[in-house]
mmCIF file of C-alpha atoms in Angstrom:
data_model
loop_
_atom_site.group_PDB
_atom_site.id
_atom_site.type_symbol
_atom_site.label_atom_id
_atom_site.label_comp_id
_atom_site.label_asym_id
_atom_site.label_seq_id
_atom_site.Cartn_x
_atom_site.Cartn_y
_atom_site.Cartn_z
ATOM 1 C CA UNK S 265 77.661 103.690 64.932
ATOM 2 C CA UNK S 266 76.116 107.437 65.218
ATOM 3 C CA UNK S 267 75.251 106.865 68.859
ATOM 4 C CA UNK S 268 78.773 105.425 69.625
ATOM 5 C CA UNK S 269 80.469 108.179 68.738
ATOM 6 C CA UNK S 270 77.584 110.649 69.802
ATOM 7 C CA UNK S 271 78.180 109.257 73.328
ATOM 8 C CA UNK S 272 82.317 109.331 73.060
ATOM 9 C CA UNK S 273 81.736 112.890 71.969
ATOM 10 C CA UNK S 274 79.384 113.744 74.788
ATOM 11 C CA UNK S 275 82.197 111.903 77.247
ATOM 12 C CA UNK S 276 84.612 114.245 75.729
ATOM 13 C CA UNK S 277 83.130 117.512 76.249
ATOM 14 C CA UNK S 278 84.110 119.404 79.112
ATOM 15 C CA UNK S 279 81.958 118.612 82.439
ATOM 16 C CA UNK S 280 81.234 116.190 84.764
ATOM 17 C CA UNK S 281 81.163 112.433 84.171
ATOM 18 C CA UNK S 282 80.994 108.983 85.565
ATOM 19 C CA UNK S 283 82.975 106.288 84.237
ATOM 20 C CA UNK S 284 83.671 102.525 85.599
ATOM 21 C CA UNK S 285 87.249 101.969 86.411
ATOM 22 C CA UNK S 286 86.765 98.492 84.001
ATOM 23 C CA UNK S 287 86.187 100.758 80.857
ATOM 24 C CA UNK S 288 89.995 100.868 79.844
ATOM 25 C CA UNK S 289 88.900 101.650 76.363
ATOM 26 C CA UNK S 290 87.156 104.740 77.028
ATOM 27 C CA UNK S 291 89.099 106.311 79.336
ATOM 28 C CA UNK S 292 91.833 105.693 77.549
ATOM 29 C CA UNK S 293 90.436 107.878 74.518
ATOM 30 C CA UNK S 294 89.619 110.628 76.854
ATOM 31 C CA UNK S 295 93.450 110.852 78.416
ATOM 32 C CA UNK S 296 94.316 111.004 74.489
ATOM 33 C CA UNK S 297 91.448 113.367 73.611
ATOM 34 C CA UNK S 298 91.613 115.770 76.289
ATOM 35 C CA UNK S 299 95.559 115.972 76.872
ATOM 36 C CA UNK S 300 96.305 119.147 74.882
ATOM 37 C CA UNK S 301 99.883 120.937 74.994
ATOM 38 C CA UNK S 302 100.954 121.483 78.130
ATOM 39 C CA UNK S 303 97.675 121.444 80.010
ATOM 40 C CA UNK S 304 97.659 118.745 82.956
ATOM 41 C CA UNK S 305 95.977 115.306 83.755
ATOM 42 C CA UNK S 306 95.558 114.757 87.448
ATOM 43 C CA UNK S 307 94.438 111.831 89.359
ATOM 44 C CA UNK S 308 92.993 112.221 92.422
ATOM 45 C CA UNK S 309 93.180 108.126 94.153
ATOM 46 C CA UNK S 310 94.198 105.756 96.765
ATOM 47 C CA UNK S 311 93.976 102.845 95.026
ATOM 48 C CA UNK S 312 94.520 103.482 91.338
ATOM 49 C CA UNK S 313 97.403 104.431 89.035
ATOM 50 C CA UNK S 314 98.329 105.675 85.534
ATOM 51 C CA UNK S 315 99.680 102.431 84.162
ATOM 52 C CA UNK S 316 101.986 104.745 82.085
ATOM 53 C CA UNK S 317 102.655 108.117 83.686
ATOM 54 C CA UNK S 318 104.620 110.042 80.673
ATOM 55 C CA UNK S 319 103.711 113.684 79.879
ATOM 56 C CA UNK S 320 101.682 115.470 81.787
ATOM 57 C CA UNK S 321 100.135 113.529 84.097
ATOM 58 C CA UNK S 322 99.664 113.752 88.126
ATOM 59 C CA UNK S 323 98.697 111.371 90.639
ATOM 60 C CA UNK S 324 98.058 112.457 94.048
ATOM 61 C CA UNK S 325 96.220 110.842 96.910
ATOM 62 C CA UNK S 326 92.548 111.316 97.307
ATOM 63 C CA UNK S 327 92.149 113.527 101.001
ATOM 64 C CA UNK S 328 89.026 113.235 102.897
ATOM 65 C CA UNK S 329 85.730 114.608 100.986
ATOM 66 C CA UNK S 330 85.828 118.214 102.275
ATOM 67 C CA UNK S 331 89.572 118.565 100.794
ATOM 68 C CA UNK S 332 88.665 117.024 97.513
ATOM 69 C CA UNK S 333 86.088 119.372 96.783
ATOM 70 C CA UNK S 334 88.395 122.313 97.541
ATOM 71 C CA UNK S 335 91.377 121.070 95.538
ATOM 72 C CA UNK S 336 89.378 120.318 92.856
ATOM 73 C CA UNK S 337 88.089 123.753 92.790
ATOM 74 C CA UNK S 338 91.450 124.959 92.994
ATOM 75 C CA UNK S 339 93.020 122.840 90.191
ATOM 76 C CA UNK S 340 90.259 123.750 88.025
ATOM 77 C CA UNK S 341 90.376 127.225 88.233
ATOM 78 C CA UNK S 342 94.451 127.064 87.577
ATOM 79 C CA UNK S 343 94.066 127.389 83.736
ATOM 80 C CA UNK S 344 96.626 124.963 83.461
ATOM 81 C CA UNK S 345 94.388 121.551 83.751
ATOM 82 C CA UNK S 346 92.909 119.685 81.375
ATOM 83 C CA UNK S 347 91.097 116.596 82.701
ATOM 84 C CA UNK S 348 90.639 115.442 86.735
ATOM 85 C CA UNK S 349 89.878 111.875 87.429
ATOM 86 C CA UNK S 350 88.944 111.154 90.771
ATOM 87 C CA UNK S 351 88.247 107.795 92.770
ATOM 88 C CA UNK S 352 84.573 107.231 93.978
ATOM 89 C CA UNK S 353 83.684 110.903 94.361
ATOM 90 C CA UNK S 354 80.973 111.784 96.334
ATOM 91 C CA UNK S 355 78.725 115.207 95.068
ATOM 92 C CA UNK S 356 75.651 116.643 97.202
ATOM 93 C CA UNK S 357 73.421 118.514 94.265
ATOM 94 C CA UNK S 358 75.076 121.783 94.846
ATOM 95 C CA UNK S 359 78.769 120.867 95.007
ATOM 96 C CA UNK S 360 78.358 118.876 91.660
ATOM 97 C CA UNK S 361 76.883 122.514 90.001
ATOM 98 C CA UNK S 362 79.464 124.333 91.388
ATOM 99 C CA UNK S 363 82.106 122.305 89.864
ATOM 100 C CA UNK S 364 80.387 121.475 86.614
ATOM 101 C CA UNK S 365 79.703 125.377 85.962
ATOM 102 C CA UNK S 366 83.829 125.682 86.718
ATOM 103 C CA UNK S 367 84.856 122.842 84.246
ATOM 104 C CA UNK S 368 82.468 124.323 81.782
ATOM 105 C CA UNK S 369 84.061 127.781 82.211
ATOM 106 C CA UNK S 370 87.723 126.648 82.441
ATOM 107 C CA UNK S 371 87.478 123.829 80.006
ATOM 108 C CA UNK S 372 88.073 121.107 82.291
ATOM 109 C CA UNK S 373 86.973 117.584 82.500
ATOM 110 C CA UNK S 374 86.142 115.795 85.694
ATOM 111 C CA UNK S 375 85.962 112.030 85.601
ATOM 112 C CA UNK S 376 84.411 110.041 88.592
ATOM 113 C CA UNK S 377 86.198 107.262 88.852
ATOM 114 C CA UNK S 378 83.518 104.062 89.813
ATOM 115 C CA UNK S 379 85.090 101.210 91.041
ATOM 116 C CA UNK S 380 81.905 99.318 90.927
ATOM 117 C CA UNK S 381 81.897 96.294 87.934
ATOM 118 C CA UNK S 382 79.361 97.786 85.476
ATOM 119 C CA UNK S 383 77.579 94.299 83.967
ATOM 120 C CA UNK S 384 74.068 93.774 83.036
ATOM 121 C CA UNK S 385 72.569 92.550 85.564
ATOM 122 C CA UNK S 386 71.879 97.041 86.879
ATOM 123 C CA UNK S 387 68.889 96.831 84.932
ATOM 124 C CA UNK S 388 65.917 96.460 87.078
ATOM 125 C CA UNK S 389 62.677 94.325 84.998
ATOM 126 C CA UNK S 390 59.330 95.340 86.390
ATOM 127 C CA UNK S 391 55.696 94.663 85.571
ATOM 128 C CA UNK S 392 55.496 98.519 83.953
#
Protein backbone atom coordinates (compact mmCIF):
# COMPACT_ATOMS: atom_id res chain seq x y z
CA UNK A 1 0.00 0.00 0.00
CA UNK A 2 3.21 2.36 0.80
CA UNK A 3 4.41 2.05 -2.78
CA UNK A 4 0.87 2.82 -4.19
CA UNK A 5 0.61 5.86 -2.80
CA UNK A 6 4.48 6.59 -2.95
CA UNK A 7 4.02 6.33 -6.75
CA UNK A 8 0.50 8.52 -6.84
CA UNK A 9 2.51 11.00 -4.85
CA UNK A 10 5.50 10.95 -7.14
CA UNK A 11 2.72 11.30 -10.22
CA UNK A 12 1.51 14.27 -8.39
CA UNK A 13 4.48 16.31 -7.94
CA UNK A 14 5.17 18.88 -10.31
CA UNK A 15 7.28 17.65 -13.53
CA UNK A 16 7.18 15.64 -16.31
CA UNK A 17 5.28 12.37 -16.67
CA UNK A 18 4.01 9.64 -18.87
CA UNK A 19 0.74 8.20 -18.43
CA UNK A 20 -1.42 5.66 -20.75
CA UNK A 21 -4.55 7.21 -21.99
CA UNK A 22 -6.35 3.65 -20.49
CA UNK A 23 -5.39 4.71 -16.84
CA UNK A 24 -8.77 6.63 -16.18
CA UNK A 25 -8.17 6.12 -12.53
CA UNK A 26 -5.04 7.89 -12.24
CA UNK A 27 -5.44 10.61 -14.25
CA UNK A 28 -8.42 11.23 -12.92
CA UNK A 29 -6.79 11.81 -9.33
CA UNK A 30 -4.27 14.07 -10.82
CA UNK A 31 -7.08 16.53 -12.61
CA UNK A 32 -8.55 16.45 -8.86
CA UNK A 33 -5.14 16.77 -7.17
CA UNK A 34 -3.55 19.31 -9.17
CA UNK A 35 -6.67 21.65 -10.03
CA UNK A 36 -6.15 24.36 -7.38
CA UNK A 37 -8.28 27.75 -7.36
CA UNK A 38 -8.27 29.29 -10.34
CA UNK A 39 -5.13 27.85 -11.87
CA UNK A 40 -5.84 26.09 -15.39
CA UNK A 41 -5.94 22.47 -16.87
CA UNK A 42 -5.09 22.41 -20.53
CA UNK A 43 -5.19 19.71 -23.00
CA UNK A 44 -3.15 19.79 -25.73
CA UNK A 45 -4.96 16.76 -28.44
CA UNK A 46 -6.45 15.76 -31.64
CA UNK A 47 -8.05 12.92 -30.67
CA UNK A 48 -8.95 13.11 -27.01
CA UNK A 49 -11.40 15.03 -24.81
CA UNK A 50 -12.29 15.97 -21.20
CA UNK A 51 -15.31 13.74 -20.81
CA UNK A 52 -16.55 16.53 -18.43
CA UNK A 53 -15.14 19.96 -19.19
CA UNK A 54 -16.47 22.09 -15.98
CA UNK A 55 -14.08 24.52 -14.22
CA UNK A 56 -11.09 25.27 -15.44
CA UNK A 57 -10.26 23.23 -18.01
CA UNK A 58 -8.93 23.84 -21.80
CA UNK A 59 -8.76 21.77 -24.73
CA UNK A 60 -6.99 22.92 -27.69
CA UNK A 61 -5.64 21.08 -30.69
CA UNK A 62 -2.21 19.62 -30.63
CA UNK A 63 -0.03 21.88 -33.60
CA UNK A 64 2.86 20.31 -35.23
CA UNK A 65 5.93 19.41 -32.75
CA UNK A 66 7.88 22.69 -33.10
CA UNK A 67 4.58 24.69 -31.91
CA UNK A 68 3.92 22.38 -29.05
CA UNK A 69 7.10 22.86 -27.54
CA UNK A 70 6.75 26.66 -27.74
CA UNK A 71 3.20 26.85 -26.38
CA UNK A 72 3.98 24.72 -23.80
CA UNK A 73 6.74 26.90 -22.77
CA UNK A 74 4.53 29.70 -22.96
CA UNK A 75 1.59 28.29 -20.93
CA UNK A 76 3.92 27.23 -18.37
CA UNK A 77 5.58 30.23 -17.71
CA UNK A 78 1.91 32.12 -17.48
CA UNK A 79 1.61 31.55 -13.66
CA UNK A 80 -1.81 30.82 -14.23
CA UNK A 81 -1.53 26.85 -15.16
CA UNK A 82 -1.68 24.11 -13.21
CA UNK A 83 -1.39 20.81 -15.10
CA UNK A 84 -0.74 20.28 -19.23
CA UNK A 85 -1.71 17.02 -20.73
CA UNK A 86 -0.58 16.50 -24.05
CA UNK A 87 -1.23 13.66 -26.75
CA UNK A 88 1.85 11.47 -27.73
CA UNK A 89 4.48 14.13 -27.10
CA UNK A 90 7.62 13.77 -28.55
CA UNK A 91 10.94 15.24 -26.27
CA UNK A 92 14.69 15.18 -27.70
CA UNK A 93 16.89 15.08 -24.20
CA UNK A 94 17.21 18.77 -24.09
CA UNK A 95 13.67 19.97 -24.80
CA UNK A 96 12.35 17.53 -22.03
CA UNK A 97 15.05 19.52 -19.39
CA UNK A 98 14.04 22.62 -20.50
CA UNK A 99 10.50 22.06 -19.78
CA UNK A 100 10.88 19.92 -16.70
CA UNK A 101 13.24 22.71 -15.03
CA UNK A 102 10.05 25.25 -16.05
CA UNK A 103 7.28 23.01 -14.47
CA UNK A 104 9.52 22.57 -11.51
CA UNK A 105 9.96 26.37 -11.20
CA UNK A 106 6.35 27.38 -12.03
CA UNK A 107 4.67 24.49 -10.37
CA UNK A 108 3.30 22.92 -13.30
CA UNK A 109 2.55 19.44 -14.29
CA UNK A 110 3.03 18.04 -17.74
CA UNK A 111 1.31 14.79 -18.58
CA UNK A 112 2.26 12.82 -21.82
CA UNK A 113 -0.56 11.48 -22.93
CA UNK A 114 0.33 7.57 -24.42
CA UNK A 115 -2.15 6.22 -26.45
CA UNK A 116 -0.40 2.95 -26.53
CA UNK A 117 -2.50 -0.08 -24.40
CA UNK A 118 -0.12 -0.58 -21.44
CA UNK A 119 -0.63 -4.68 -20.69
CA UNK A 120 1.89 -7.12 -19.62
CA UNK A 121 3.08 -8.50 -22.23
CA UNK A 122 6.14 -4.89 -22.31
CA UNK A 123 8.16 -6.96 -20.22
CA UNK A 124 10.94 -8.47 -22.12
CA UNK A 125 12.21 -12.30 -20.36
CA UNK A 126 15.82 -12.98 -21.15
CA UNK A 127 18.40 -15.59 -20.21
CA UNK A 128 20.13 -12.75 -17.67
Amino acid sequence: MAGINAQLTNHMQSGLTDISVYQKGQLYSIVKHRQQGDRWVYLLANQLRFCQSQGYKIHLPRPDTDTTLVWLEKLIQSGQTCAIFVEDLKLDEVRQKRLIQLCKQMDVMLVNLNSRKVTDNTLVYGPW
